[in-house]
CSV table of C-alpha atoms in Angstrom, one decimal:
chain,number,residue,atom,x,y,z
A,137,MET,CA,-4.7,68.4,-8.4
A,138,SER,CA,-1.1,67.7,-9.1
A,139,ARG,CA,-0.1,66.3,-12.4
A,140,ASN,CA,0.9,62.6,-12.6
A,141,THR,CA,4.6,62.5,-13.2
A,142,VAL,CA,5.0,58.8,-13.3
A,143,LYS,CA,6.3,57.6,-16.7
A,144,ALA,CA,4.3,54.6,-17.7
A,145,ALA,CA,7.1,53.3,-20.0
A,146,LEU,CA,9.6,53.0,-17.1
A,147,THR,CA,7.2,51.6,-14.6
A,148,PRO,CA,6.9,47.8,-14.7
A,149,LYS,CA,3.4,46.6,-14.8
A,150,PRO,CA,2.3,44.4,-11.9
A,151,ARG,CA,2.4,40.7,-12.6
A,152,ARG,CA,-0.8,39.0,-13.2
A,153,THR,CA,-1.3,36.2,-10.8
A,154,ARG,CA,-2.0,32.9,-12.5
A,155,SER,CA,-4.0,30.3,-10.7
A,156,LYS,CA,-2.2,27.1,-10.1
A,157,ARG,CA,-3.9,24.2,-12.0
A,158,GLU,CA,-4.2,21.2,-9.9
A,159,VAL,CA,-4.4,17.9,-11.6
A,160,GLU,CA,-6.8,15.5,-9.9
A,161,ASN,CA,-5.4,12.0,-9.2
A,162,ALA,CA,-8.2,10.5,-11.2
A,163,GLU,CA,-7.3,12.6,-14.2
A,164,PHE,CA,-3.6,11.8,-13.8
A,165,ASP,CA,-4.4,8.1,-13.5
A,166,ALA,CA,-6.2,8.2,-16.7
A,167,PHE,CA,-3.2,9.9,-18.3
A,168,VAL,CA,-0.7,7.3,-17.1
A,169,ARG,CA,-3.1,4.5,-18.5
A,170,ARG,CA,-3.1,6.2,-21.9
A,171,ILE,CA,0.6,6.4,-22.0
A,172,LEU,CA,0.9,2.7,-21.1
A,173,ARG,CA,-1.5,1.6,-23.8
A,174,ALA,CA,0.3,3.8,-26.3
A,175,TYR,CA,3.6,2.2,-25.3
A,176,ALA,CA,2.1,-1.3,-25.8
A,177,ARG,CA,0.8,-0.2,-29.3
A,178,ARG,CA,4.3,1.0,-30.3
A,179,VAL,CA,5.9,-2.3,-29.2
A,180,ALA,CA,3.1,-4.2,-31.0
A,181,ALA,CA,4.0,-2.3,-34.1
A,182,GLY,CA,7.2,-4.5,-34.5
A,183,ASP,CA,9.6,-3.4,-31.8
A,184,VAL,CA,10.2,-6.8,-30.3
A,185,GLU,CA,13.4,-5.5,-28.5
A,186,ALA,CA,11.3,-3.2,-26.4
A,187,LEU,CA,9.1,-6.0,-25.1
A,188,GLN,CA,11.3,-6.9,-22.2
A,189,SER,CA,11.3,-3.2,-21.0
A,190,LEU,CA,7.5,-3.1,-21.2
A,191,SER,CA,7.2,-6.4,-19.2
A,192,GLN,CA,9.5,-5.0,-16.5
A,193,LEU,CA,7.2,-1.9,-15.9
A,194,SER,CA,5.4,-4.0,-13.3
A,195,SER,CA,8.5,-3.9,-11.0
A,196,GLU,CA,8.5,-0.1,-11.4
A,197,VAL,CA,4.9,0.2,-10.5
A,198,ASP,CA,5.6,-1.9,-7.3
A,199,ALA,CA,8.5,0.3,-6.4
A,200,VAL,CA,6.6,3.6,-6.7
A,201,THR,CA,3.6,2.1,-4.9
A,202,ARG,CA,5.9,1.3,-2.0
A,203,LEU,CA,7.0,5.0,-2.1
A,204,ALA,CA,3.4,6.1,-2.0
A,205,VAL,CA,2.6,3.8,0.9
A,206,ALA,CA,5.6,5.1,2.9
A,207,GLY,CA,4.2,8.6,2.4
A,208,LEU,CA,0.8,7.6,3.6
A,209,ARG,CA,2.2,6.0,6.6
A,210,LYS,CA,4.0,9.2,7.7
A,211,ALA,CA,2.7,12.2,9.5
A,212,PRO,CA,0.4,14.1,9.0
A,213,TYR,CA,-1.5,11.3,7.3
A,214,SER,CA,-0.4,8.3,9.5
A,215,TYR,CA,-2.7,5.8,7.8
A,216,SER,CA,-2.7,2.4,9.6
A,217,TRP,CA,-1.7,-0.9,7.8
A,218,SER,CA,-5.3,-2.0,8.0
A,219,GLU,CA,-6.5,1.1,6.1
A,220,ILE,CA,-3.9,0.6,3.5
A,221,ALA,CA,-4.6,-3.1,3.1
A,222,ASP,CA,-8.3,-2.3,2.7
A,223,ARG,CA,-7.6,0.0,-0.3
A,224,LEU,CA,-5.2,-2.6,-1.8
A,225,GLY,CA,-7.7,-5.4,-1.3
A,226,THR,CA,-5.3,-7.6,0.6
A,227,SER,CA,-4.7,-8.6,4.2
A,228,LYS,CA,-3.0,-6.4,6.7
A,229,GLN,CA,0.0,-8.8,7.1
A,230,ALA,CA,0.4,-9.1,3.3
A,231,ALA,CA,0.4,-5.3,2.8
A,232,GLN,CA,2.9,-4.7,5.7
A,233,GLN,CA,5.3,-7.4,4.4
A,234,ARG,CA,5.2,-6.2,0.8
A,235,TYR,CA,5.3,-2.4,1.4
A,236,GLY,CA,6.8,-2.2,4.8
A,237,ASP,CA,10.5,-1.9,5.9
A,238,ARG,CA,13.0,-3.5,3.6
A,239,THR,CA,13.9,-6.0,6.4
A,240,GLU,CA,10.3,-7.4,6.3
A,241,ARG,CA,10.3,-8.2,2.6
A,242,GLY,CA,10.7,-11.8,1.9
A,243,ALA,CA,10.5,-12.7,5.6
A,244,LEU,CA,8.3,-15.6,6.6
A,245,ASP,CA,4.7,-14.5,6.9
A,246,ARG,CA,4.0,-13.6,10.5
A,247,ARG,CA,0.9,-15.7,10.5
A,248,LEU,CA,3.1,-18.8,10.2
A,249,LEU,CA,5.4,-17.8,13.0
A,250,GLU,CA,2.5,-16.8,15.3
A,251,ALA,CA,0.5,-20.0,14.8
A,252,GLY,CA,3.3,-22.4,14.9
A,253,LEU,CA,2.4,-26.1,14.8
A,254,GLY,CA,-1.2,-25.2,15.5
A,255,ILE,CA,-1.7,-23.4,12.2
A,256,SER,CA,-5.1,-24.2,10.5
A,257,VAL,CA,-5.7,-25.2,7.0
A,258,ALA,CA,-7.7,-22.0,6.5
A,259,ALA,CA,-4.7,-20.0,7.6
A,260,LEU,CA,-2.4,-21.9,5.3
A,261,VAL,CA,-4.9,-21.3,2.4
A,262,GLN,CA,-4.9,-17.5,3.1
A,263,VAL,CA,-1.1,-17.3,3.2
A,264,PHE,CA,-0.8,-19.3,0.0
A,265,ALA,CA,-3.3,-17.1,-1.8
A,266,ASP,CA,-1.7,-13.8,-0.5
A,267,HIS,CA,1.8,-14.9,-1.7
A,268,HIS,CA,0.8,-16.7,-4.9
A,269,PRO,CA,2.8,-15.3,-7.8
A,270,GLY,CA,0.0,-15.6,-10.4
A,271,ASP,CA,0.2,-17.0,-14.0
A,272,PRO,CA,2.2,-15.6,-15.7
A,273,ALA,CA,4.3,-15.1,-12.6
A,274,THR,CA,5.2,-11.6,-11.6
A,275,SER,CA,8.8,-10.7,-10.9
A,276,VAL,CA,8.2,-10.1,-7.2
A,277,CYS,CA,5.9,-11.8,-4.6
A,278,PRO,CA,2.6,-9.9,-4.4
A,279,GLY,CA,2.4,-10.8,-0.7
A,280,CYS,CA,5.8,-9.8,0.7
A,281,GLY,CA,7.8,-8.1,-2.2
A,282,TYR,CA,10.4,-11.0,-2.4
A,283,ARG,CA,12.1,-10.8,-5.8
A,284,TYR,CA,12.2,-14.2,-7.3
A,285,PRO,CA,15.4,-15.6,-8.5
A,286,GLU,CA,15.6,-16.9,-12.1
A,287,GLY,CA,13.6,-20.0,-12.4
A,288,GLN,CA,11.8,-19.7,-9.0
A,289,SER,CA,8.4,-18.5,-8.4
A,290,ASP,CA,7.9,-19.1,-4.7
A,291,CYS,CA,8.8,-16.7,-1.9
A,292,PRO,CA,10.1,-18.2,1.5
A,293,SER,CA,6.5,-18.1,2.8
A,294,ASN,CA,4.9,-20.0,0.0
A,295,ALA,CA,7.9,-22.5,-0.2
A,296,THR,CA,7.0,-23.4,3.3
A,297,VAL,CA,3.3,-23.4,3.0
A,298,ARG,CA,3.0,-25.4,-0.3
A,299,PRO,CA,4.0,-28.8,1.1
A,300,LEU,CA,2.1,-28.4,4.3
A,301,LEU,CA,-1.1,-27.3,2.5
A,302,ARG,CA,-0.7,-30.0,-0.1
A,303,ARG,CA,-0.6,-32.7,2.6
A,304,ARG,CA,-3.3,-31.2,4.8
A,305,ARG,CA,-5.7,-29.9,2.1
A,306,HIS,CA,-8.3,-32.7,2.7
A,307,GLU,CA,-8.7,-31.6,6.3
A,308,ASP,CA,-10.8,-28.5,5.3
A,309,ASP,CA,-12.4,-28.7,1.9
A,310,ALA,CA,-14.3,-25.6,2.4
A,311,ALA,CA,-11.2,-23.5,3.1
A,312,VAL,CA,-9.3,-25.0,0.1
A,313,ALA,CA,-12.3,-24.2,-2.1
A,314,ARG,CA,-11.5,-20.5,-1.6
A,315,LEU,CA,-8.4,-20.9,-3.8
A,316,SER,CA,-8.8,-19.8,-7.3
A,317,PRO,CA,-8.7,-22.5,-10.0
A,318,VAL,CA,-5.2,-21.4,-10.9
A,319,GLN,CA,-4.0,-21.4,-7.3
A,320,PHE,CA,-5.5,-24.8,-6.6
A,321,ALA,CA,-4.0,-26.4,-9.8
A,322,ASP,CA,-0.6,-24.9,-8.9
A,323,LEU,CA,-0.9,-26.3,-5.4
A,324,ILE,CA,-1.5,-29.9,-6.5
A,325,GLY,CA,0.9,-29.7,-9.4
A,326,THR,CA,-1.4,-29.9,-12.4
A,327,THR,CA,-0.5,-26.6,-14.0
A,328,LYS,CA,1.8,-26.1,-16.9
A,329,PRO,CA,5.2,-24.6,-16.1
A,330,ARG,CA,4.8,-20.9,-15.1
A,331,THR,CA,6.3,-18.2,-17.3
A,332,HIS,CA,8.0,-15.1,-15.8
A,333,ARG,CA,6.8,-12.0,-17.6
A,334,ALA,CA,10.4,-10.7,-17.8
A,335,THR,CA,11.6,-14.0,-19.2
A,336,ALA,CA,8.8,-14.5,-21.7
A,337,VAL,CA,10.8,-12.6,-24.2
A,338,ARG,CA,13.6,-15.1,-24.1
A,339,GLN,CA,11.7,-18.4,-23.5
A,340,ALA,CA,8.4,-19.9,-24.5
A,341,ALA,CA,8.0,-21.4,-21.1
A,342,LEU,CA,9.8,-21.7,-17.8
A,343,THR,CA,9.5,-24.5,-15.3
A,344,ALA,CA,9.1,-23.0,-11.9
A,345,LEU,CA,10.7,-25.6,-9.7
A,346,VAL,CA,10.6,-25.1,-5.9
A,347,PRO,CA,13.7,-26.6,-4.3
A,348,ASP,CA,12.9,-29.4,-2.0
A,349,ARG,CA,13.0,-28.3,1.6
A,350,PRO,CA,13.8,-31.2,3.8
A,351,ALA,CA,12.5,-29.4,6.8
A,352,SER,CA,9.3,-27.4,6.9
A,353,LEU,CA,9.0,-24.1,8.8
A,354,PHE,CA,8.7,-26.1,12.0
A,355,ASP,CA,11.0,-28.9,13.2
A,356,HIS,CA,9.9,-31.4,15.9
A,357,SER,CA,10.8,-28.8,18.6
A,358,GLY,CA,8.5,-26.3,17.2
A,359,LYS,CA,11.3,-23.9,16.2
A,360,GLU,CA,11.8,-22.3,12.8
A,361,PRO,CA,14.8,-23.7,10.9
A,362,ALA,CA,18.0,-21.7,10.7
């Protein structure tokens, strides 16, 4: 048998392969929630200047959710809007308008355009609920992604639906009863002024005034206004 002439000191040792550790989404979710709670505790410890940045994280979450939805919509996953809406707990139309192409954000809800003058109270209730900003109001519409201007808490869809539903609410009491107490009080105008989360740092309250719209979505010819 020939003698081994390989010098061990000059021969690099083979690299040991390390198994890649995959972090499960549930574990990652828990980590993110811990970070957010820790951030809140740091602000609560006297850092009032950071309160505004903390409140604006909702917009960041909305933006990254939109990125996640865009990825799920593409191949090889190709999830439908119905499947995405089911996971988000919203309607297909609301999910598509909020997380779809930028040109769809802030556009009038398709249910309004498709129904025209024949829209039912039940449909008005569903659109109003899907696009309701909540209390305190978020910085963007939860139904279509419309970013509210300062002092306004209605997207174009709810600015259109609000006066229609207020006038017709007695036509279908059962449908109107599906609104939450906050949504119903907001509809009939008995709520206190809504406060924007991003504005709460600067003001104790903010009156959310919806500009009077002389024409509703539908004029006498049944066409949408310009």
